[in-house]
Amino acid sequence: QALERARDNANLSAEYGKNWTELEKIAVAARILAAEGHGSTLAGQISLRHHTDVEDVAFWTLGYGRALEEVGVDNLVLVNGDMQVLPDGLARDTQPQPNMANRFHAHIYRKRADIQSIIHTHPPYTAALSQTGHSLHIAHMDAMALYDDVQHLTHWPGIPFGDEEGELISGILGEQHWSAMLAHHGFVVGGRTIEEATYRAVIFERTARSTLQVLAATTGHNPNTLPVVDPALAREAKSWRLHDGATKTHFYMWARLALRNPA
């Protein structure tokens, strides 16, 4: 009963930004991730599925050449699964070109009809952890959205311009997982909404930071013997953390901070 009241309160708290378009939310997500330390690079990728009867897969993504700190709606581009630019109806002086490394998003969208948004970045703590052979240590309540979910791609297939990485990542996510650590690389997360994907992305990098801190504090110990949480309690916390109202409340709170204090 207390959990249901908390969910009701979260739904009421998610009112801010409710009139934003989906494209505006992509731009806001970019600013949130920049404020969280994912920016100042061209490696940041955010995409949102575009439903169409013409293409087997189409999605909005960031135009190449802009850091997350700079992204606005004018910098977004609509592409198909072959990374060909599609007419998008936006009035602007120049047409952005896509980052061809976004190709692997199409593989995920083809395989997972439930994934509506994908985020892939190379933030510093995840990048560092990805070089150690370890994945995330998920044993703190703030990380429970990722409990029993994060997959680990243990080898790096190279620059992701072809289809190999898309097949590898969509394969490791499988039919039910939403996030993965990519060795010598970064992370990828999906979401049922842009807000949910952003929530996972923020929590992923924060958990990578805490994992490195835990590993440093327990030098000489086997990481596989670190304390773990009760599975039943973890699953209950995960359900709460990924409730639609809760993810949107976090998104809009981070949006207020990021837009008040631009990165």
PDB file of C-alpha atoms in Angstrom:
ATOM      1  CA  GLN A   1       0.000   0.000   0.000  1.00  0.00           C
ATOM      2  CA  ALA A   2       2.842   2.411   0.819  1.00  0.00           C
ATOM      3  CA  LEU A   3       4.468   1.552  -2.516  1.00  0.00           C
ATOM      4  CA  GLU A   4       1.231   2.313  -4.362  1.00  0.00           C
ATOM      5  CA  ARG A   5       0.973   5.716  -2.633  1.00  0.00           C
ATOM      6  CA  ALA A   6       4.571   6.436  -3.614  1.00  0.00           C
ATOM      7  CA  ARG A   7       3.754   5.586  -7.231  1.00  0.00           C
ATOM      8  CA  ASP A   8       0.712   7.874  -7.155  1.00  0.00           C
ATOM      9  CA  ASN A   9       2.858  10.703  -5.805  1.00  0.00           C
ATOM     10  CA  ALA A  10       5.451  10.072  -8.503  1.00  0.00           C
ATOM     11  CA  ASN A  11       2.789  10.335 -11.187  1.00  0.00           C
ATOM     12  CA  LEU A  12       1.736  13.730  -9.811  1.00  0.00           C
ATOM     13  CA  SER A  13       5.375  14.869  -9.653  1.00  0.00           C
ATOM     14  CA  ALA A  14       5.957  14.111 -13.339  1.00  0.00           C
ATOM     15  CA  GLU A  15       3.883  17.069 -14.558  1.00  0.00           C
ATOM     16  CA  TYR A  16       6.835  19.364 -15.354  1.00  0.00           C
ATOM     17  CA  GLY A  17       7.664  19.228 -19.061  1.00  0.00           C
ATOM     18  CA  LYS A  18       4.516  17.296 -19.953  1.00  0.00           C
ATOM     19  CA  ASN A  19       3.946  19.572 -22.954  1.00  0.00           C
ATOM     20  CA  TRP A  20       7.388  18.925 -24.450  1.00  0.00           C
ATOM     21  CA  THR A  21       7.408  17.119 -27.776  1.00  0.00           C
ATOM     22  CA  GLU A  22       9.332  13.867 -28.093  1.00  0.00           C
ATOM     23  CA  LEU A  23      12.018  15.687 -30.090  1.00  0.00           C
ATOM     24  CA  GLU A  24      12.352  18.305 -27.376  1.00  0.00           C
ATOM     25  CA  LYS A  25      12.786  15.503 -24.861  1.00  0.00           C
ATOM     26  CA  ILE A  26      15.728  14.146 -26.886  1.00  0.00           C
ATOM     27  CA  ALA A  27      17.391  17.557 -26.683  1.00  0.00           C
ATOM     28  CA  VAL A  28      16.676  17.773 -22.952  1.00  0.00           C
ATOM     29  CA  ALA A  29      18.049  14.248 -22.437  1.00  0.00           C
ATOM     30  CA  ALA A  30      21.262  15.375 -24.132  1.00  0.00           C
ATOM     31  CA  ARG A  31      21.581  18.300 -21.715  1.00  0.00           C
ATOM     32  CA  ILE A  32      20.924  16.019 -18.733  1.00  0.00           C
ATOM     33  CA  LEU A  33      23.621  13.592 -19.831  1.00  0.00           C
ATOM     34  CA  ALA A  34      26.040  16.459 -20.448  1.00  0.00           C
ATOM     35  CA  ALA A  35      25.424  17.727 -16.922  1.00  0.00           C
ATOM     36  CA  GLU A  36      26.138  14.191 -15.664  1.00  0.00           C
ATOM     37  CA  GLY A  37      29.562  14.099 -17.332  1.00  0.00           C
ATOM     38  CA  HIS A  38      28.707  12.247 -20.549  1.00  0.00           C
ATOM     39  CA  GLY A  39      29.409  15.224 -22.841  1.00  0.00           C
ATOM     40  CA  SER A  40      32.299  17.127 -24.440  1.00  0.00           C
ATOM     41  CA  THR A  41      32.638  14.383 -27.045  1.00  0.00           C
ATOM     42  CA  LEU A  42      31.073  13.341 -30.334  1.00  0.00           C
ATOM     43  CA  ALA A  43      30.573   9.784 -29.021  1.00  0.00           C
ATOM     44  CA  GLY A  44      27.233  10.487 -27.316  1.00  0.00           C
ATOM     45  CA  GLN A  45      24.281   8.804 -29.002  1.00  0.00           C
ATOM     46  CA  ILE A  46      20.585   9.195 -28.230  1.00  0.00           C
ATOM     47  CA  SER A  47      17.873   7.807 -30.467  1.00  0.00           C
ATOM     48  CA  LEU A  48      14.101   7.501 -30.454  1.00  0.00           C
ATOM     49  CA  ARG A  49      12.100   5.090 -32.576  1.00  0.00           C
ATOM     50  CA  HIS A  50       9.949   6.697 -35.277  1.00  0.00           C
ATOM     51  CA  HIS A  51       6.881   4.663 -36.202  1.00  0.00           C
ATOM     52  CA  THR A  52       6.302   4.482 -39.939  1.00  0.00           C
ATOM     53  CA  ASP A  53       4.642   2.133 -42.434  1.00  0.00           C
ATOM     54  CA  VAL A  54       7.258   2.896 -45.085  1.00  0.00           C
ATOM     55  CA  GLU A  55      10.525   1.750 -43.462  1.00  0.00           C
ATOM     56  CA  ASP A  56      11.160  -1.436 -41.496  1.00  0.00           C
ATOM     57  CA  VAL A  57      13.020   0.712 -38.940  1.00  0.00           C
ATOM     58  CA  ALA A  58      13.303   4.470 -38.589  1.00  0.00           C
ATOM     59  CA  PHE A  59      14.576   6.575 -35.711  1.00  0.00           C
ATOM     60  CA  TRP A  60      15.512  10.075 -34.683  1.00  0.00           C
ATOM     61  CA  THR A  61      19.085  10.622 -33.598  1.00  0.00           C
ATOM     62  CA  LEU A  62      21.643  13.385 -33.088  1.00  0.00           C
ATOM     63  CA  GLY A  63      23.261  14.999 -36.095  1.00  0.00           C
ATOM     64  CA  TYR A  64      27.003  14.400 -36.253  1.00  0.00           C
ATOM     65  CA  GLY A  65      29.351  17.150 -35.096  1.00  0.00           C
ATOM     66  CA  ARG A  66      27.535  18.372 -31.983  1.00  0.00           C
ATOM     67  CA  ALA A  67      28.396  17.618 -28.382  1.00  0.00           C
ATOM     68  CA  LEU A  68      25.554  16.744 -26.030  1.00  0.00           C
ATOM     69  CA  GLU A  69      25.883  20.219 -24.507  1.00  0.00           C
ATOM     70  CA  GLU A  70      24.926  21.795 -27.864  1.00  0.00           C
ATOM     71  CA  VAL A  71      22.001  19.658 -28.989  1.00  0.00           C
ATOM     72  CA  GLY A  72      18.685  21.256 -29.913  1.00  0.00           C
ATOM     73  CA  VAL A  73      15.771  20.058 -32.025  1.00  0.00           C
ATOM     74  CA  ASP A  74      17.398  21.586 -35.112  1.00  0.00           C
ATOM     75  CA  ASN A  75      20.328  19.202 -34.660  1.00  0.00           C
ATOM     76  CA  LEU A  76      18.208  16.036 -34.837  1.00  0.00           C
ATOM     77  CA  VAL A  77      17.949  13.874 -37.937  1.00  0.00           C
ATOM     78  CA  LEU A  78      15.514  11.136 -38.990  1.00  0.00           C
ATOM     79  CA  VAL A  79      17.126   8.045 -40.532  1.00  0.00           C
ATOM     80  CA  ASN A  80      16.172   4.551 -41.638  1.00  0.00           C
ATOM     81  CA  GLY A  81      17.900   1.302 -40.753  1.00  0.00           C
ATOM     82  CA  ASP A  82      20.555   1.889 -43.426  1.00  0.00           C
ATOM     83  CA  MET A  83      21.357   5.300 -41.927  1.00  0.00           C
ATOM     84  CA  GLN A  84      19.822   7.089 -44.913  1.00  0.00           C
ATOM     85  CA  VAL A  85      18.346  10.495 -44.080  1.00  0.00           C
ATOM     86  CA  LEU A  86      14.548  10.649 -44.382  1.00  0.00           C
ATOM     87  CA  PRO A  87      12.296  13.693 -44.897  1.00  0.00           C
ATOM     88  CA  ASP A  88      11.406  14.984 -41.439  1.00  0.00           C
ATOM     89  CA  GLY A  89       9.308  18.090 -42.014  1.00  0.00           C
ATOM     90  CA  LEU A  90      11.528  20.314 -39.858  1.00  0.00           C
ATOM     91  CA  ALA A  91      12.173  23.816 -41.206  1.00  0.00           C
ATOM     92  CA  ARG A  92      15.881  24.666 -40.920  1.00  0.00           C
ATOM     93  CA  ASP A  93      18.685  26.129 -42.980  1.00  0.00           C
ATOM     94  CA  THR A  94      20.942  23.058 -43.087  1.00  0.00           C
ATOM     95  CA  GLN A  95      20.208  19.348 -42.876  1.00  0.00           C
ATOM     96  CA  PRO A  96      22.259  17.558 -40.185  1.00  0.00           C
ATOM     97  CA  GLN A  97      24.032  14.371 -41.185  1.00  0.00           C
ATOM     98  CA  PRO A  98      23.849  11.290 -38.964  1.00  0.00           C
ATOM     99  CA  ASN A  99      26.673   9.678 -37.049  1.00  0.00           C
ATOM    100  CA  MET A 100      27.177   6.442 -38.977  1.00  0.00           C
ATOM    101  CA  ALA A 101      28.168   4.692 -35.739  1.00  0.00           C
ATOM    102  CA  ASN A 102      24.458   4.794 -34.823  1.00  0.00           C
ATOM    103  CA  ARG A 103      23.887   1.870 -37.189  1.00  0.00           C
ATOM    104  CA  PHE A 104      23.773  -0.627 -34.318  1.00  0.00           C
ATOM    105  CA  HIS A 105      20.637   1.116 -32.968  1.00  0.00           C
ATOM    106  CA  ALA A 106      18.730  -0.226 -35.986  1.00  0.00           C
ATOM    107  CA  HIS A 107      19.677  -3.802 -35.075  1.00  0.00           C
ATOM    108  CA  ILE A 108      18.292  -3.327 -31.566  1.00  0.00           C
ATOM    109  CA  TYR A 109      15.072  -1.709 -32.795  1.00  0.00           C
ATOM    110  CA  ARG A 110      14.525  -4.557 -35.269  1.00  0.00           C
ATOM    111  CA  LYS A 111      14.960  -7.191 -32.584  1.00  0.00           C
ATOM    112  CA  ARG A 112      13.170  -5.462 -29.704  1.00  0.00           C
ATOM    113  CA  ALA A 113       9.748  -3.962 -30.404  1.00  0.00           C
ATOM    114  CA  ASP A 114       9.520  -2.939 -26.738  1.00  0.00           C
ATOM    115  CA  ILE A 115      12.561  -0.652 -26.902  1.00  0.00           C
ATOM    116  CA  GLN A 116      11.546   2.845 -27.990  1.00  0.00           C
ATOM    117  CA  SER A 117      14.701   4.767 -27.087  1.00  0.00           C
ATOM    118  CA  ILE A 118      18.427   3.923 -26.956  1.00  0.00           C
ATOM    119  CA  ILE A 119      21.320   5.768 -25.319  1.00  0.00           C
ATOM    120  CA  HIS A 120      24.983   4.948 -25.815  1.00  0.00           C
ATOM    121  CA  THR A 121      27.829   7.009 -24.362  1.00  0.00           C
ATOM    122  CA  HIS A 122      31.458   6.653 -23.215  1.00  0.00           C
ATOM    123  CA  PRO A 123      31.369   8.499 -19.864  1.00  0.00           C
ATOM    124  CA  PRO A 124      34.586   8.447 -17.797  1.00  0.00           C
ATOM    125  CA  TYR A 125      33.727   5.994 -15.017  1.00  0.00           C
ATOM    126  CA  THR A 126      32.059   3.494 -17.328  1.00  0.00           C
ATOM    127  CA  ALA A 127      34.970   3.831 -19.764  1.00  0.00           C
ATOM    128  CA  ALA A 128      37.433   3.147 -16.947  1.00  0.00           C
ATOM    129  CA  LEU A 129      35.482   0.179 -15.586  1.00  0.00           C
ATOM    130  CA  SER A 130      35.115  -1.253 -19.089  1.00  0.00           C
ATOM    131  CA  GLN A 131      38.897  -1.716 -19.190  1.00  0.00           C
ATOM    132  CA  THR A 132      39.084  -3.777 -15.982  1.00  0.00           C
ATOM    133  CA  GLY A 133      37.135  -6.852 -17.032  1.00  0.00           C
ATOM    134  CA  HIS A 134      34.508  -6.137 -14.356  1.00  0.00           C
ATOM    135  CA  SER A 135      30.900  -5.139 -14.893  1.00  0.00           C
ATOM    136  CA  LEU A 136      28.758  -3.143 -12.477  1.00  0.00           C
ATOM    137  CA  HIS A 137      28.499  -4.105  -8.802  1.00  0.00           C
ATOM    138  CA  ILE A 138      24.796  -3.528  -8.157  1.00  0.00           C
ATOM    139  CA  ALA A 139      24.359  -3.616  -4.402  1.00  0.00           C
ATOM    140  CA  HIS A 140      23.130  -0.141  -3.485  1.00  0.00           C
ATOM    141  CA  MET A 141      19.485   0.907  -3.427  1.00  0.00           C
ATOM    142  CA  ASP A 142      20.060   3.750  -5.892  1.00  0.00           C
ATOM    143  CA  ALA A 143      21.240   1.227  -8.498  1.00  0.00           C
ATOM    144  CA  MET A 144      18.319  -1.177  -8.237  1.00  0.00           C
ATOM    145  CA  ALA A 145      16.869  -0.173 -11.618  1.00  0.00           C
ATOM    146  CA  LEU A 146      19.789  -2.137 -13.077  1.00  0.00           C
ATOM    147  CA  TYR A 147      19.450  -5.177 -10.821  1.00  0.00           C
ATOM    148  CA  ASP A 148      19.691  -8.532 -12.609  1.00  0.00           C
ATOM    149  CA  ASP A 149      19.729  -6.782 -15.971  1.00  0.00           C
ATOM    150  CA  VAL A 150      23.185  -5.537 -17.019  1.00  0.00           C
ATOM    151  CA  GLN A 151      24.830  -7.770 -19.613  1.00  0.00           C
ATOM    152  CA  HIS A 152      28.572  -7.712 -20.315  1.00  0.00           C
ATOM    153  CA  LEU A 153      30.040  -7.746 -23.816  1.00  0.00           C
ATOM    154  CA  THR A 154      33.549  -8.842 -22.899  1.00  0.00           C
ATOM    155  CA  HIS A 155      35.387  -8.044 -26.123  1.00  0.00           C
ATOM    156  CA  TRP A 156      35.600  -4.987 -28.360  1.00  0.00           C
ATOM    157  CA  PRO A 157      34.646  -5.545 -32.017  1.00  0.00           C
ATOM    158  CA  GLY A 158      36.222  -2.303 -33.263  1.00  0.00           C
ATOM    159  CA  ILE A 159      34.761   0.883 -34.743  1.00  0.00           C
ATOM    160  CA  PRO A 160      31.000   0.303 -35.120  1.00  0.00           C
ATOM    161  CA  PHE A 161      30.422   1.371 -38.735  1.00  0.00           C
ATOM    162  CA  GLY A 162      29.401  -2.080 -39.958  1.00  0.00           C
ATOM    163  CA  ASP A 163      26.802  -4.567 -38.806  1.00  0.00           C
ATOM    164  CA  GLU A 164      28.934  -6.753 -36.525  1.00  0.00           C
ATOM    165  CA  GLU A 165      28.521  -4.578 -33.449  1.00  0.00           C
ATOM    166  CA  GLY A 166      24.768  -4.301 -33.997  1.00  0.00           C
ATOM    167  CA  GLU A 167      24.467  -8.078 -34.137  1.00  0.00           C
ATOM    168  CA  LEU A 168      26.643  -8.478 -31.027  1.00  0.00           C
ATOM    169  CA  ILE A 169      24.846  -5.862 -28.920  1.00  0.00           C
ATOM    170  CA  SER A 170      21.322  -6.802 -29.953  1.00  0.00           C
ATOM    171  CA  GLY A 171      22.303 -10.399 -29.301  1.00  0.00           C
ATOM    172  CA  ILE A 172      23.648  -9.760 -25.813  1.00  0.00           C
ATOM    173  CA  LEU A 173      20.569  -7.723 -24.856  1.00  0.00           C
ATOM    174  CA  GLY A 174      18.480 -10.629 -26.057  1.00  0.00           C
ATOM    175  CA  GLU A 175      14.733 -10.586 -25.607  1.00  0.00           C
ATOM    176  CA  GLN A 176      14.496  -9.133 -22.110  1.00  0.00           C
ATOM    177  CA  HIS A 177      17.565  -7.150 -21.022  1.00  0.00           C
ATOM    178  CA  TRP A 178      17.783  -3.373 -21.214  1.00  0.00           C
ATOM    179  CA  SER A 179      21.433  -2.528 -20.552  1.00  0.00           C
ATOM    180  CA  ALA A 180      24.948  -3.722 -21.271  1.00  0.00           C
ATOM    181  CA  MET A 181      28.531  -2.912 -20.374  1.00  0.00           C
ATOM    182  CA  LEU A 182      30.671  -2.826 -23.517  1.00  0.00           C
ATOM    183  CA  ALA A 183      34.299  -3.810 -22.903  1.00  0.00           C
ATOM    184  CA  HIS A 184      36.929  -1.178 -23.806  1.00  0.00           C
ATOM    185  CA  HIS A 185      34.076   1.056 -24.883  1.00  0.00           C
ATOM    186  CA  GLY A 186      31.100   2.308 -22.821  1.00  0.00           C
ATOM    187  CA  PHE A 187      27.496   1.278 -22.230  1.00  0.00           C
ATOM    188  CA  VAL A 188      24.202   0.944 -24.044  1.00  0.00           C
ATOM    189  CA  VAL A 189      20.753   1.182 -22.453  1.00  0.00           C
ATOM    190  CA  GLY A 190      17.232   1.044 -23.813  1.00  0.00           C
ATOM    191  CA  GLY A 191      13.922   2.307 -22.530  1.00  0.00           C
ATOM    192  CA  ARG A 192      10.183   2.162 -23.126  1.00  0.00           C
ATOM    193  CA  THR A 193      10.372   5.979 -23.174  1.00  0.00           C
ATOM    194  CA  ILE A 194      13.120   8.569 -23.587  1.00  0.00           C
ATOM    195  CA  GLU A 195      12.727   9.328 -19.879  1.00  0.00           C
ATOM    196  CA  GLU A 196      13.303   5.701 -18.895  1.00  0.00           C
ATOM    197  CA  ALA A 197      16.355   5.353 -21.150  1.00  0.00           C
ATOM    198  CA  THR A 198      17.819   8.547 -19.698  1.00  0.00           C
ATOM    199  CA  TYR A 199      17.198   7.302 -16.174  1.00  0.00           C
ATOM    200  CA  ARG A 200      19.054   4.073 -16.898  1.00  0.00           C
ATOM    201  CA  ALA A 201      21.929   5.984 -18.519  1.00  0.00           C
ATOM    202  CA  VAL A 202      22.413   8.308 -15.555  1.00  0.00           C
ATOM    203  CA  ILE A 203      22.221   5.472 -13.026  1.00  0.00           C
ATOM    204  CA  PHE A 204      24.593   3.321 -15.092  1.00  0.00           C
ATOM    205  CA  GLU A 205      27.415   5.865 -14.980  1.00  0.00           C
ATOM    206  CA  ARG A 206      26.825   6.655 -11.318  1.00  0.00           C
ATOM    207  CA  THR A 207      26.966   2.929 -10.527  1.00  0.00           C
ATOM    208  CA  ALA A 208      30.175   2.562 -12.533  1.00  0.00           C
ATOM    209  CA  ARG A 209      31.695   5.270 -10.352  1.00  0.00           C
ATOM    210  CA  SER A 210      30.602   3.559  -7.138  1.00  0.00           C
ATOM    211  CA  THR A 211      31.837   0.193  -8.460  1.00  0.00           C
ATOM    212  CA  LEU A 212      35.304   1.614  -9.010  1.00  0.00           C
ATOM    213  CA  GLN A 213      35.211   3.082  -5.501  1.00  0.00           C
ATOM    214  CA  VAL A 214      34.167  -0.283  -4.040  1.00  0.00           C
ATOM    215  CA  LEU A 215      36.922  -2.088  -5.950  1.00  0.00           C
ATOM    216  CA  ALA A 216      39.474   0.453  -4.716  1.00  0.00           C
ATOM    217  CA  ALA A 217      38.263   0.097  -1.129  1.00  0.00           C
ATOM    218  CA  THR A 218      38.450  -3.699  -1.250  1.00  0.00           C
ATOM    219  CA  THR A 219      41.821  -4.119  -3.001  1.00  0.00           C
ATOM    220  CA  GLY A 220      43.043  -7.674  -2.552  1.00  0.00           C
ATOM    221  CA  HIS A 221      39.550  -9.117  -2.194  1.00  0.00           C
ATOM    222  CA  ASN A 222      37.796 -11.167  -4.843  1.00  0.00           C
ATOM    223  CA  PRO A 223      35.117  -8.867  -6.348  1.00  0.00           C
ATOM    224  CA  ASN A 224      32.860 -11.919  -6.686  1.00  0.00           C
ATOM    225  CA  THR A 225      32.709 -12.220  -2.887  1.00  0.00           C
ATOM    226  CA  LEU A 226      31.435  -8.684  -2.237  1.00  0.00           C
ATOM    227  CA  PRO A 227      28.185  -8.457  -0.243  1.00  0.00           C
ATOM    228  CA  VAL A 228      24.973  -8.650  -2.275  1.00  0.00           C
ATOM    229  CA  VAL A 229      21.403  -7.578  -1.609  1.00  0.00           C
ATOM    230  CA  ASP A 230      18.376  -9.744  -0.939  1.00  0.00           C
ATOM    231  CA  PRO A 231      16.969 -10.709  -4.377  1.00  0.00           C
ATOM    232  CA  ALA A 232      13.293 -10.294  -3.396  1.00  0.00           C
ATOM    233  CA  LEU A 233      13.893  -6.821  -1.975  1.00  0.00           C
ATOM    234  CA  ALA A 234      15.993  -5.899  -4.984  1.00  0.00           C
ATOM    235  CA  ARG A 235      13.261  -6.910  -7.407  1.00  0.00           C
ATOM    236  CA  GLU A 236      10.690  -4.894  -5.445  1.00  0.00           C
ATOM    237  CA  ALA A 237      12.974  -1.843  -5.484  1.00  0.00           C
ATOM    238  CA  LYS A 238      13.599  -2.329  -9.200  1.00  0.00           C
ATOM    239  CA  SER A 239       9.869  -2.320  -9.896  1.00  0.00           C
ATOM    240  CA  TRP A 240       9.511   0.955  -8.028  1.00  0.00           C
ATOM    241  CA  ARG A 241      12.551   2.581  -9.639  1.00  0.00           C
ATOM    242  CA  LEU A 242      11.320   1.744 -13.144  1.00  0.00           C
ATOM    243  CA  HIS A 243       7.725   2.809 -12.558  1.00  0.00           C
ATOM    244  CA  ASP A 244       6.782   5.293 -15.293  1.00  0.00           C
ATOM    245  CA  GLY A 245       6.029   8.061 -12.820  1.00  0.00           C
ATOM    246  CA  ALA A 246       9.320   7.544 -10.999  1.00  0.00           C
ATOM    247  CA  THR A 247      11.485   7.639 -14.128  1.00  0.00           C
ATOM    248  CA  LYS A 248       9.689  10.728 -15.412  1.00  0.00           C
ATOM    249  CA  THR A 249       9.987  12.487 -12.050  1.00  0.00           C
ATOM    250  CA  HIS A 250      13.746  11.889 -12.083  1.00  0.00           C
ATOM    251  CA  PHE A 251      13.981  13.014 -15.721  1.00  0.00           C
ATOM    252  CA  TYR A 252      12.191  16.289 -15.093  1.00  0.00           C
ATOM    253  CA  MET A 253      14.129  16.962 -11.896  1.00  0.00           C
ATOM    254  CA  TRP A 254      17.395  16.495 -13.784  1.00  0.00           C
ATOM    255  CA  ALA A 255      15.985  18.604 -16.629  1.00  0.00           C
ATOM    256  CA  ARG A 256      15.282  21.517 -14.274  1.00  0.00           C
ATOM    257  CA  LEU A 257      18.833  21.346 -12.939  1.00  0.00           C
ATOM    258  CA  ALA A 258      20.440  20.992 -16.364  1.00  0.00           C
ATOM    259  CA  LEU A 259      18.415  23.784 -17.980  1.00  0.00           C
ATOM    260  CA  ARG A 260      18.931  26.088 -14.997  1.00  0.00           C
ATOM    261  CA  ASN A 261      22.657  25.425 -14.990  1.00  0.00           C
ATOM    262  CA  PRO A 262      23.629  24.576 -18.605  1.00  0.00           C
ATOM    263  CA  ALA A 263      26.732  22.375 -18.885  1.00  0.00           C
TER     264      ALA A 263
END
